[in-house]
Coordinates of C-alpha atoms in Angstrom, one line a residue:
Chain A
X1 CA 67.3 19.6 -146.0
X2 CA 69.4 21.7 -147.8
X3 CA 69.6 25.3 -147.3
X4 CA 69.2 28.0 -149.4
X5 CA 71.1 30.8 -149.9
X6 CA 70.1 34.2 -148.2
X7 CA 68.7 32.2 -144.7
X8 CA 72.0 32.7 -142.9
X9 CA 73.7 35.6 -143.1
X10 CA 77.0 35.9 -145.0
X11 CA 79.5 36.0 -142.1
X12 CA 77.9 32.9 -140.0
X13 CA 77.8 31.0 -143.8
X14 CA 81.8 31.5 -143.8
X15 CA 82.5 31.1 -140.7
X16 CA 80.8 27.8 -141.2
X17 CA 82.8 27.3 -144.4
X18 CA 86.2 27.6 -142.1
X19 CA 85.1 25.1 -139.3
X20 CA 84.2 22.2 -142.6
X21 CA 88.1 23.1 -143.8
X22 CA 89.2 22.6 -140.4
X23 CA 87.3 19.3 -140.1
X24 CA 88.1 18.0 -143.6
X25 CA 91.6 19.0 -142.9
X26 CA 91.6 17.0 -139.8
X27 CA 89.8 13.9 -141.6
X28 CA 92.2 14.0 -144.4
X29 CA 95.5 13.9 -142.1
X30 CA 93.9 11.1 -139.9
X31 CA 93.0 8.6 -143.4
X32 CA 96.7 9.1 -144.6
X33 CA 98.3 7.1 -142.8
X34 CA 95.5 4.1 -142.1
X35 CA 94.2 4.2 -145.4
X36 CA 96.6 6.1 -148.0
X37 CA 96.0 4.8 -151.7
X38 CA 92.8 2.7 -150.7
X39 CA 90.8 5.4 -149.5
X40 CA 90.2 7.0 -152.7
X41 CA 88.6 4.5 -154.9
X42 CA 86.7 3.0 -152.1
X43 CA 85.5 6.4 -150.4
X44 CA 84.3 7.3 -153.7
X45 CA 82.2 4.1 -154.2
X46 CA 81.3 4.6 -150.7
X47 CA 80.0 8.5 -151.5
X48 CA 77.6 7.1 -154.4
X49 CA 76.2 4.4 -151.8
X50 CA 75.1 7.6 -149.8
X51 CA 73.8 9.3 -152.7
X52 CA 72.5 6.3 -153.8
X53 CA 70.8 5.0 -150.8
X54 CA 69.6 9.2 -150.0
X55 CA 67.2 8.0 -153.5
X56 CA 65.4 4.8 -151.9
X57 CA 62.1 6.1 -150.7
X58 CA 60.7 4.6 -147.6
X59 CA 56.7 5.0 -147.4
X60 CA 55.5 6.4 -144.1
X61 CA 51.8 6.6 -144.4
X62 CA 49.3 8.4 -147.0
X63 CA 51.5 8.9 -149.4
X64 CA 54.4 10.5 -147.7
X65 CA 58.0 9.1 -147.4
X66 CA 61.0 10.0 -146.0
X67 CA 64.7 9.1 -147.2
X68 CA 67.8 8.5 -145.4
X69 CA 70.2 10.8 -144.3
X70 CA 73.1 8.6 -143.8
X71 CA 75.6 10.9 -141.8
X72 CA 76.2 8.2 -138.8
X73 CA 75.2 5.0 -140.9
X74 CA 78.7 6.4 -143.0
X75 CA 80.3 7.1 -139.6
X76 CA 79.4 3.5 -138.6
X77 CA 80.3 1.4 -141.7
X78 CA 83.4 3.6 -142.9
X79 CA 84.6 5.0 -139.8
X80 CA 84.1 9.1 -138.6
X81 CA 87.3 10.1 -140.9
X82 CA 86.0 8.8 -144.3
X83 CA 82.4 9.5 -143.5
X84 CA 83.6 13.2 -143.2
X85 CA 85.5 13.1 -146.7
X86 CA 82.7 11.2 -148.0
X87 CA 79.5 13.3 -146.7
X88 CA 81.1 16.2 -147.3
X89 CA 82.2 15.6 -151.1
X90 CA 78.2 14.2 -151.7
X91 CA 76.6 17.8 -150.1
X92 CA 79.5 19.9 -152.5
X93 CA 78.6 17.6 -155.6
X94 CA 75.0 17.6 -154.9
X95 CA 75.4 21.6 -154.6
X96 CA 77.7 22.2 -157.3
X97 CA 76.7 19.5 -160.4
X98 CA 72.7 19.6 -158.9
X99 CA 72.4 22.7 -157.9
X100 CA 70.5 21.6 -154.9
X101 CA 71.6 24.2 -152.0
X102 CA 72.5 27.6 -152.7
X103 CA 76.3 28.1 -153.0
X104 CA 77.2 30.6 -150.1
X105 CA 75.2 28.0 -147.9
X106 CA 77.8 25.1 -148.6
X107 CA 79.8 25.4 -145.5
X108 CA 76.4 25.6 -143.5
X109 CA 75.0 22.4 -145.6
X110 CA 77.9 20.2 -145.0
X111 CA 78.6 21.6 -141.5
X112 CA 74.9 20.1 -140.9
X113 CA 74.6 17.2 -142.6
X114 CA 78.1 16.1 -142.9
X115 CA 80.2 16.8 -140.3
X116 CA 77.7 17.4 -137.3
X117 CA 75.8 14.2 -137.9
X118 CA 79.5 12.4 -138.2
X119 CA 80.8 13.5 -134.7
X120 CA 77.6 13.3 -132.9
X121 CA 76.6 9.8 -134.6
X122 CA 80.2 8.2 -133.8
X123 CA 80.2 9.3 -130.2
X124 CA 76.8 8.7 -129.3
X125 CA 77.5 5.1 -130.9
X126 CA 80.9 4.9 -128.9
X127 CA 79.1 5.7 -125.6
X128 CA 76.2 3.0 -126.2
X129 CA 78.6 0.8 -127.3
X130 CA 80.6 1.0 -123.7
X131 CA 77.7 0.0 -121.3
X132 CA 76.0 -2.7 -124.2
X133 CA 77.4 -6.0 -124.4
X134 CA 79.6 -6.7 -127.5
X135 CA 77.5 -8.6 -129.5
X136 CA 75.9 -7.9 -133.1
X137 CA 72.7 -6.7 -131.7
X138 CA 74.0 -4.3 -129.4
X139 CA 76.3 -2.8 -132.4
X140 CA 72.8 -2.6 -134.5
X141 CA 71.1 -0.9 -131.2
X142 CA 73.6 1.0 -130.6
X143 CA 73.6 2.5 -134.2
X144 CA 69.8 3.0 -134.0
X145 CA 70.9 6.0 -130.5
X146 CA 73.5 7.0 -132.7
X147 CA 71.4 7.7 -135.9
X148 CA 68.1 9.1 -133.7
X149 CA 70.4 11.5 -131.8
X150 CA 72.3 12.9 -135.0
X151 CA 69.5 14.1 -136.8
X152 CA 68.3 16.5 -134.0
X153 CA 71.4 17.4 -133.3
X154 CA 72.1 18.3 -136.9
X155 CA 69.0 20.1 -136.7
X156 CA 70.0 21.7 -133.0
X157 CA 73.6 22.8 -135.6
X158 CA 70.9 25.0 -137.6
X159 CA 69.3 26.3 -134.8
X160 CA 72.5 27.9 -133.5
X161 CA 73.2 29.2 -136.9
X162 CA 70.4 30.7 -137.1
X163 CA 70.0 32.5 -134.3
X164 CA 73.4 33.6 -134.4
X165 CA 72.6 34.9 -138.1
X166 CA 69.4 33.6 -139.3
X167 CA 68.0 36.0 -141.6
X168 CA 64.0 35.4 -140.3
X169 CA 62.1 37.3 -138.2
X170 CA 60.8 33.6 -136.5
X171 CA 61.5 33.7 -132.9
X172 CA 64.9 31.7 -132.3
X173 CA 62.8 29.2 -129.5
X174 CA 60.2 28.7 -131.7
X175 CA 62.2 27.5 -134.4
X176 CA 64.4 25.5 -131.9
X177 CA 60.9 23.7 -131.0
X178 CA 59.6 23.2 -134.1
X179 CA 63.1 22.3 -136.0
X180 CA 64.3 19.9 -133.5
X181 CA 60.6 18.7 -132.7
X182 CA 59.8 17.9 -136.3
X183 CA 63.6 16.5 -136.8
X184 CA 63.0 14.3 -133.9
X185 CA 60.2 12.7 -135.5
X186 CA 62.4 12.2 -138.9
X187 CA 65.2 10.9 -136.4
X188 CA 63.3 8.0 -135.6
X189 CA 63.2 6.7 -139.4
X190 CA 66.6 7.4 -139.6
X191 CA 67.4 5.2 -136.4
X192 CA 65.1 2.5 -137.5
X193 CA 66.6 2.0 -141.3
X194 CA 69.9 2.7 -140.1
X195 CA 70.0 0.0 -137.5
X196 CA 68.0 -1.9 -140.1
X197 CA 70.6 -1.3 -142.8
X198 CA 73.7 -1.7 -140.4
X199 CA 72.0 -5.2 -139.0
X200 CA 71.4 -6.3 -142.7
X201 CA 75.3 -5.5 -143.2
X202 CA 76.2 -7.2 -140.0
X203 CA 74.4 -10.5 -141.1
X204 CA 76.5 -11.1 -144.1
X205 CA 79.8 -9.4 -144.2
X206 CA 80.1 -8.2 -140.5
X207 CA 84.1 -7.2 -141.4
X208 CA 82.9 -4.2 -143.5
X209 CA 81.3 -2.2 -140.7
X210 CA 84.0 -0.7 -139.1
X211 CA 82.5 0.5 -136.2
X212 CA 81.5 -3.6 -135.3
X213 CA 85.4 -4.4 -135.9
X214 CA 86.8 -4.0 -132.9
X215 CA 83.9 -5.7 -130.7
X216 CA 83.5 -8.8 -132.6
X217 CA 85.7 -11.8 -132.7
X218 CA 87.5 -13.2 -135.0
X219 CA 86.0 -15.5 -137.5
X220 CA 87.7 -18.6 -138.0
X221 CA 87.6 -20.5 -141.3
X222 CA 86.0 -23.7 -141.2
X223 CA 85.7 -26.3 -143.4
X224 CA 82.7 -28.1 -143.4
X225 CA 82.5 -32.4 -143.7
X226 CA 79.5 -32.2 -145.4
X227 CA 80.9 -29.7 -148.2
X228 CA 83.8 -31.4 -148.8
X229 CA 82.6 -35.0 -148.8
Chain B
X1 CA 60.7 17.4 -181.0
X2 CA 62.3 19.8 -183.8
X3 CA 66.3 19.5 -184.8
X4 CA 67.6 22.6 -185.7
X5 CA 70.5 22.1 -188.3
X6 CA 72.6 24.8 -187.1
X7 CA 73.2 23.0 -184.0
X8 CA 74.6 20.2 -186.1
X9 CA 77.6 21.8 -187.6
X10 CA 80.1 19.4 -187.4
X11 CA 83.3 21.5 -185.6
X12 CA 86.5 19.4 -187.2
X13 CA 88.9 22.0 -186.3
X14 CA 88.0 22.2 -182.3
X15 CA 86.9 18.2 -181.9
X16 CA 85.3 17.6 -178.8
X17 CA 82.6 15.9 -177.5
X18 CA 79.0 16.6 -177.8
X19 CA 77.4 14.0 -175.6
X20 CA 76.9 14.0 -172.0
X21 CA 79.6 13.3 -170.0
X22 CA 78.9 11.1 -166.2
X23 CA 77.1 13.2 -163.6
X24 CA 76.5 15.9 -166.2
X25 CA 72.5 15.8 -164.9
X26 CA 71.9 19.4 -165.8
X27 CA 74.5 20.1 -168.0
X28 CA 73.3 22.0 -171.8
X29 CA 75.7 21.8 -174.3
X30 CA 76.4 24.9 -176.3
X31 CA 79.2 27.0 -177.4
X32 CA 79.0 30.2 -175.8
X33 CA 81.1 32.6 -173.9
X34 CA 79.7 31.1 -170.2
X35 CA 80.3 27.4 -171.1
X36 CA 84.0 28.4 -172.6
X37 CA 85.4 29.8 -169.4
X38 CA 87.3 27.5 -167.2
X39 CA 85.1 25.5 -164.5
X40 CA 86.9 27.1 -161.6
X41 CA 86.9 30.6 -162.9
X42 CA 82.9 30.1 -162.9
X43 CA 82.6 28.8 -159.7
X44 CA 84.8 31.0 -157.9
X45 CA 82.7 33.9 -159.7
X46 CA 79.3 32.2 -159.1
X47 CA 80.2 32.1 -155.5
X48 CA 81.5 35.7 -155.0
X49 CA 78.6 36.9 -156.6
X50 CA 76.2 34.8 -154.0
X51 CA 78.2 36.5 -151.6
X52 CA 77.6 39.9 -152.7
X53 CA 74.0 39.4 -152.9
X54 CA 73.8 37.9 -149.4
X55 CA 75.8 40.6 -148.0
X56 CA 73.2 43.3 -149.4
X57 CA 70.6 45.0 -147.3
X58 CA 67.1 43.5 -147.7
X59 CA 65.8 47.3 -148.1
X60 CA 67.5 47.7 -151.5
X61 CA 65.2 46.3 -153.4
X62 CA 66.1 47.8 -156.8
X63 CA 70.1 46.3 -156.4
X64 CA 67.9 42.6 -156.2
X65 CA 66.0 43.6 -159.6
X66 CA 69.8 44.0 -160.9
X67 CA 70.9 41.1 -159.7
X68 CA 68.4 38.8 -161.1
X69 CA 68.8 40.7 -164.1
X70 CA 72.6 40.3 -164.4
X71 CA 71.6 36.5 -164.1
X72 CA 69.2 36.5 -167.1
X73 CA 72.0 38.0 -168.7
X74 CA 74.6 35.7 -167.9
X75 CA 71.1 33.2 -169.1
X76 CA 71.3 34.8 -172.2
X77 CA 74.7 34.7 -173.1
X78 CA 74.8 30.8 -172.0
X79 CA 72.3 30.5 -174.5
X80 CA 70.3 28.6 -172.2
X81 CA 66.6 28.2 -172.4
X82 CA 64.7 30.2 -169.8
X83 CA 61.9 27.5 -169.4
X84 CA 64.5 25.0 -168.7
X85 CA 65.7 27.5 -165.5
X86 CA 62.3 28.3 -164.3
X87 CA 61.3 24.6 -164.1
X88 CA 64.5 24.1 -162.3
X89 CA 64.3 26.7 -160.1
X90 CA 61.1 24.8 -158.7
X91 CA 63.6 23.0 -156.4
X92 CA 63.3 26.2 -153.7
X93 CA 59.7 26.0 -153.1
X94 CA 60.0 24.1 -149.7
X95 CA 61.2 27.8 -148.5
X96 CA 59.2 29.5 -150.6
X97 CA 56.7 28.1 -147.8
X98 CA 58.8 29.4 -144.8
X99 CA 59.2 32.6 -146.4
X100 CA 55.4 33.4 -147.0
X101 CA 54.7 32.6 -143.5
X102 CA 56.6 34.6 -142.1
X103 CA 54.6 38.0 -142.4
X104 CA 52.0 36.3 -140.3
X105 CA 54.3 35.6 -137.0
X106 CA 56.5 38.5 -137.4
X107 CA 56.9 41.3 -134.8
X108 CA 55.6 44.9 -134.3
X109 CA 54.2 47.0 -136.1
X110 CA 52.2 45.6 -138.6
X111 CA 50.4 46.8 -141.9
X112 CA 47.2 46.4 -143.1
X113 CA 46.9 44.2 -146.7
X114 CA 44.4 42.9 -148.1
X115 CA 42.4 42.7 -144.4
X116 CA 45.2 40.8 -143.7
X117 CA 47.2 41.8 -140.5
X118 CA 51.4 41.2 -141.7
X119 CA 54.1 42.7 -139.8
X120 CA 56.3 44.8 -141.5
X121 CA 60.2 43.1 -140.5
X122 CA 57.9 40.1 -141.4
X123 CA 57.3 41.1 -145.0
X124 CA 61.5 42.7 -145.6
X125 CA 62.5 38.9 -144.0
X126 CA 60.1 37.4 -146.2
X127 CA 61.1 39.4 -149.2
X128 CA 64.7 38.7 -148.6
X129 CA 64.8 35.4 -148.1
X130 CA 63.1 35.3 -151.8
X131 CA 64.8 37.2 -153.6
X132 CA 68.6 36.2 -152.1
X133 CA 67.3 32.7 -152.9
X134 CA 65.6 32.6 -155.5
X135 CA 68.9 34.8 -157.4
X136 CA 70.8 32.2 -155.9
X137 CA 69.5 29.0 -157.0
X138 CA 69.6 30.9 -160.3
X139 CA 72.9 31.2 -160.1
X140 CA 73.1 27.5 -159.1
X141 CA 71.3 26.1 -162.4
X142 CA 73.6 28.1 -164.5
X143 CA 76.6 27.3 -163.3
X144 CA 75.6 23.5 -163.2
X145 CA 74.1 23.9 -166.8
X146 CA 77.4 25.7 -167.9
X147 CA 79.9 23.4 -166.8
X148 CA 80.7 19.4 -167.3
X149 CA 81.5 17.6 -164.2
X150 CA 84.9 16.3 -165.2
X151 CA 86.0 19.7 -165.5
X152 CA 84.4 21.0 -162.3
X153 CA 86.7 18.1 -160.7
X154 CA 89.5 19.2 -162.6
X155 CA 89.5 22.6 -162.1
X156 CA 88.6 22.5 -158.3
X157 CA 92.1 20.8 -157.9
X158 CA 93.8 23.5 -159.4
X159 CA 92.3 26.1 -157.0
X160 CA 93.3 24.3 -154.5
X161 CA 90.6 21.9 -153.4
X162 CA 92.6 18.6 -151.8
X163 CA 93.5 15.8 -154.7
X164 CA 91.9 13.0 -152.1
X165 CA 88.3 15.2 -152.4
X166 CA 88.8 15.2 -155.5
X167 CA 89.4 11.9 -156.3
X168 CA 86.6 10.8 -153.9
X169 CA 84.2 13.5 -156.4
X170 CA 85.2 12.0 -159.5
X171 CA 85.0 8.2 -158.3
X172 CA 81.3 9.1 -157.1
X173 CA 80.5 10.8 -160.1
X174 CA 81.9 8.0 -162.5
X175 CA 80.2 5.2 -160.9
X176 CA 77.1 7.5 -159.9
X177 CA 75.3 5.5 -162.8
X178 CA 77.0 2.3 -161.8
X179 CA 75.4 2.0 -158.5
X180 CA 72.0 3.5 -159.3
X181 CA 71.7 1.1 -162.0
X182 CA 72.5 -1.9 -159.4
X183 CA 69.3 -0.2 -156.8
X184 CA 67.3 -0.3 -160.2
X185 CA 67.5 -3.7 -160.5
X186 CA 66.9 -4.5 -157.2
X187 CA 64.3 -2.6 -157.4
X188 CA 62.8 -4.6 -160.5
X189 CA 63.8 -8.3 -158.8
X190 CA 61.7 -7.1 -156.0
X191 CA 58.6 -6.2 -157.6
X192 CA 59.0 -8.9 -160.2
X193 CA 58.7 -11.1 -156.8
X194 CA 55.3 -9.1 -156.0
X195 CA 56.8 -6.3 -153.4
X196 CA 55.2 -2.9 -153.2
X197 CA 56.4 -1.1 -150.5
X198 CA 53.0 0.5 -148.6
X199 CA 54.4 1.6 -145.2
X200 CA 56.8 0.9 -142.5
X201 CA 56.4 -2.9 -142.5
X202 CA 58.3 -3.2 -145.6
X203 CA 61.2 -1.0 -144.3
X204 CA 63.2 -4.6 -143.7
X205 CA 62.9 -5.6 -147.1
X206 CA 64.1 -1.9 -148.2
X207 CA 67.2 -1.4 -145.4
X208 CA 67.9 -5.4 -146.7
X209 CA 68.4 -3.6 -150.4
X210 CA 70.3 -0.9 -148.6
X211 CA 72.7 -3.5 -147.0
X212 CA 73.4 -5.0 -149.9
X213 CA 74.0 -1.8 -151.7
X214 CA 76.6 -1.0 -149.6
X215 CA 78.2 -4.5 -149.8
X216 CA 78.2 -4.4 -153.4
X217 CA 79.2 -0.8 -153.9
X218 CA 81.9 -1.4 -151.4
X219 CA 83.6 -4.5 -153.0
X220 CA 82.9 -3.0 -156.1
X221 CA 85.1 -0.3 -154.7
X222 CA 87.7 -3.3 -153.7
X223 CA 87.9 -4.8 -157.5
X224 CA 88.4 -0.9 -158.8
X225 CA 91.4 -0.5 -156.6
X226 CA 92.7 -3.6 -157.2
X227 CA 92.3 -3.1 -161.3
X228 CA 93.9 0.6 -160.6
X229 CA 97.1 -0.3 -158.2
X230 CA 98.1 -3.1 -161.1
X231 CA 98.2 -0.7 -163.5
X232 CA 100.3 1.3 -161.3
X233 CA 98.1 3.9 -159.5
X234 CA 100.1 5.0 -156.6
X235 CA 97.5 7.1 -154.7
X236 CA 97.9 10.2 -157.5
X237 CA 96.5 10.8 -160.8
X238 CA 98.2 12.5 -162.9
X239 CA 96.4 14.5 -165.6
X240 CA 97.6 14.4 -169.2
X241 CA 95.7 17.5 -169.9
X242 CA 95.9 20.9 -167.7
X243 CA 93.1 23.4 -168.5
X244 CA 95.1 26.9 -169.7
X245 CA 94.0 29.9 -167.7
X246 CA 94.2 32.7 -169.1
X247 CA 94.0 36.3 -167.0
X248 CA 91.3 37.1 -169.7
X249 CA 89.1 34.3 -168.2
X250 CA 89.7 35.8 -164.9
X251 CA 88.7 38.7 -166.1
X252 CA 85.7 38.3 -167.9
X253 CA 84.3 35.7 -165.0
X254 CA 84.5 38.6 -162.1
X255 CA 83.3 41.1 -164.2
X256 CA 79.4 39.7 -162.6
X257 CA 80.6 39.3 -159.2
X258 CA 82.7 43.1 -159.4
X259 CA 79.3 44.8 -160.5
X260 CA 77.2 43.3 -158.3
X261 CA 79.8 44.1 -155.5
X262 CA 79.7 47.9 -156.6
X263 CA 75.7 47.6 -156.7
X264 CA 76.3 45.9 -152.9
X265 CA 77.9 49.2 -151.9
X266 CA 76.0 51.6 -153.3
X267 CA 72.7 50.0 -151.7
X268 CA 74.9 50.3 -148.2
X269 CA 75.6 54.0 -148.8
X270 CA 72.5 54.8 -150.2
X271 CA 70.1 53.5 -147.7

């Protein structure tokens, strides 16, 4: 969710602010060299599949949905480095153009939702992926941890912001239960249509996801009798 | 719906456009004093001002009136309707919620309202959280109502915001309608095939639309490049046209944050 301006007090908001430029900075230096004049057209397209996809609504029960986050489905299919750049130019557009999210929040929003869900989604994903064997449904199980742990953890990101400068009288352990409990509820949906989206992705061009690359062999190209006969 | 002629004064001498440019979702055309100023110098003032208002004590409730005010104000001189705002503003309810709540669990001492028992920090948070949001998301809608995308982009850069951002902002924003066109159809072919999504069982089906989302917005991303690097994109753009910025702009932009900064003090020294 995006935060409003006025929860978190001005000197936690910026010191938020500095740790995204630190991050982006970092993000920016590492896609240089890999990526260089491919990374913006493709990272752009890649930031409106996020926005995009945040719009599909998946129906829960009685009328409510929920929607995807996408922090570690971007770290998965694009790598932690782009999903930085990317999740982090969808939270400033979606604050600056949509005016959703108040504007001294920014650093705290993309902090949260960008670059917390990034780090913790990649490793958690990196971890799973060490004691799993390397085969597509351990990359798609593996992605479910990653996406279930990242939205708590994001949440867990809020917490610590706000009791370091939360602007509430709430008691800082009852909003650590209630955040994090309710957020671990919302993590499961995230891990099941991440691992759902990731295995769809996996099925059909398996050389897009990048965090899959390394595990799975390469293809070979074969050409069929039957097709050519 | 009633056209009013004046607004259809054809302006030869300052040609522009007058339709809605991509990812210009709030944006209200007009020609006033707000929407003239260049995008950064808003922003930078827009944000400053949040600033100010955040920084101020939650006790000074008269400096808040100003505030909101100073928005109208700024509301005014945009010539933008107020209906249009308030509707928008809608967006903050959510906290709204965990404001008004608050009273309820707050600590020590508490008043008496209404029979209702509320404690006192309770009710300052509460009111706080309000008023600094609400002023903010006010600030928000103007800004975004104010200023065209493109030149939020191109602006950005010149402060100082990385080119790569904001390449990766403008590619998003330019194929924003691109991509969410391709879910819409999906989104017919499926219920032309008889899906209604109900409840989890059809999350497959939905995380399948995803997946291919993703595939096409990603080789659709492949063909751009391509397209781009034969007509000789090197990794820059260059810009034809630079915005001219003129210490006046400056000027007249952080003439809102600068007052409220003075109000920000007073309500310090005062209190």
């Amino acid at each position: 969710m995006h935060m409003p301006d006025g929860l978190i007090n001005a000197p936690v908001s910026i010191g938020a602010g500095v740790l995204v430029a630190g991050a982006v900075a970092v993000s920016l230096k590492k896609t240089k060299g890999s990526l260089d004049s491919q990374t913006a057209p493709m990272a752009g397209l890649v930031a409106v599949f996020i926005f995009a996809a945040q719009m599909i609504n998946f129906p829960v029960a009685a009328g409510t949905s929920g929607h995807l986050m996408g922090g570690a489905l971007a770290a998965i299919l694009v790598g932690p480095w782009v999903a930085v750049l990317v999740i982090t130019v969808v939270v400033g557009i979606q604050a600056l153009v949509f005016a959703d999210g108040g504007l001294s929040a920014l650093g705290i929003n993309i902090l949260n939702m960008g670059i917390v869900t990034v780090i913790v989604g990649t490793l958690v994903f990196a971890l799973t992926m060490k004691v799993l064997s390397k085969t597509k449904s351990s990359i798609v199980a593996a992605s479910a941890i990653a996406a279930f742990i990242s939205v708590p953890a994001a949440a867990l990101a809020f917490v610590i912001e706000y009791y370091l400068g939360g602007n509430a009288t709430y008691d800082p352990m009852t909003v650590l239960i209630s955040v994090v409990g309710v957020h671990l509820l919302i993590g499961i949906g995230e891990a099941i249509i991440t691992a759902l989206t990731v295995g769809a992705i996996l099925a059909t061009r398996a050389d897009l996801v990048d965090g899959a690359r390394k595990f799975l062999p390469k293809e070979k190209l074969i050409i069929k009798d039957s097709v050519v006969s | 719906m009633k056209l009013s002629p004046e607004r259809v004064v054809l302006d030869t001498n300052n040609a522009h456009e007058h339709g809605h440019g991509v990812g210009d979702h709030l944006y209200v055309h007009r020609h006033s004093l707000v929407h003239d100023l260049p995008a950064q110098v808003k922003t930078v003032a827009a944000i400053v001002f949040i600033f100010m208002v955040v920084l101020t004590p939650v006790h000074a409730v008269g400096a808040f009136a100003v505030y909101l005010g100073l928005v109208f104000v700024v509301v005014k001189i945009a010539d933008l309707p107020f209906p249009l705002v308030l509707r928008r503003m809608l967006i903050e309810i959510p906290f709204v919620l965990f404001a008004v709540l608050m009273p309820f669990f707050g600590p020590e001492p508490r008043v008496e309202f209404l029979g209702l028992s509320l404690s006192q920090e309770g009710l300052w948070s509460a009111f706080g959280i309000l008023a600094k949001g609400t002023i903010g998301v006010a600030t928000s809608i103007t800004l975004a109502a104010t200023t065209r995308a493109r030149d939020l982009l191109q602006g950005l850069e010149t402060i100082g915001v990385p080119d790569l951002l904001v390449q990766i902002a403008s590619f998003m924003l330019r194929y924003s309608a691109v991509v969410t066109d391709d879910l819409s159809r999906m989104k017919v072919a499926r219920e032309s095939r008889g899906f209604s999504a109900t409840g989890i069982k059809h999350w497959k089906v939905l995380a399948n639309s995803a997946g291919a989302l993703f595939i096409r917005s990603y080789e659709r991303g492949e063909r751009v490049h391509l397209a781009m690097l034969s007509r000789g994109y090197n990794g820059t753009i260059i810009d034809l046209y630079k915005p001219v910025v003129t210490k006046k702009d400056w000027r007249t932009a952080m003439a809102l944050p600068i007052v409220a900064a003075s109000i920000m003090v007073i309500a310090w020294i005062t209190l």
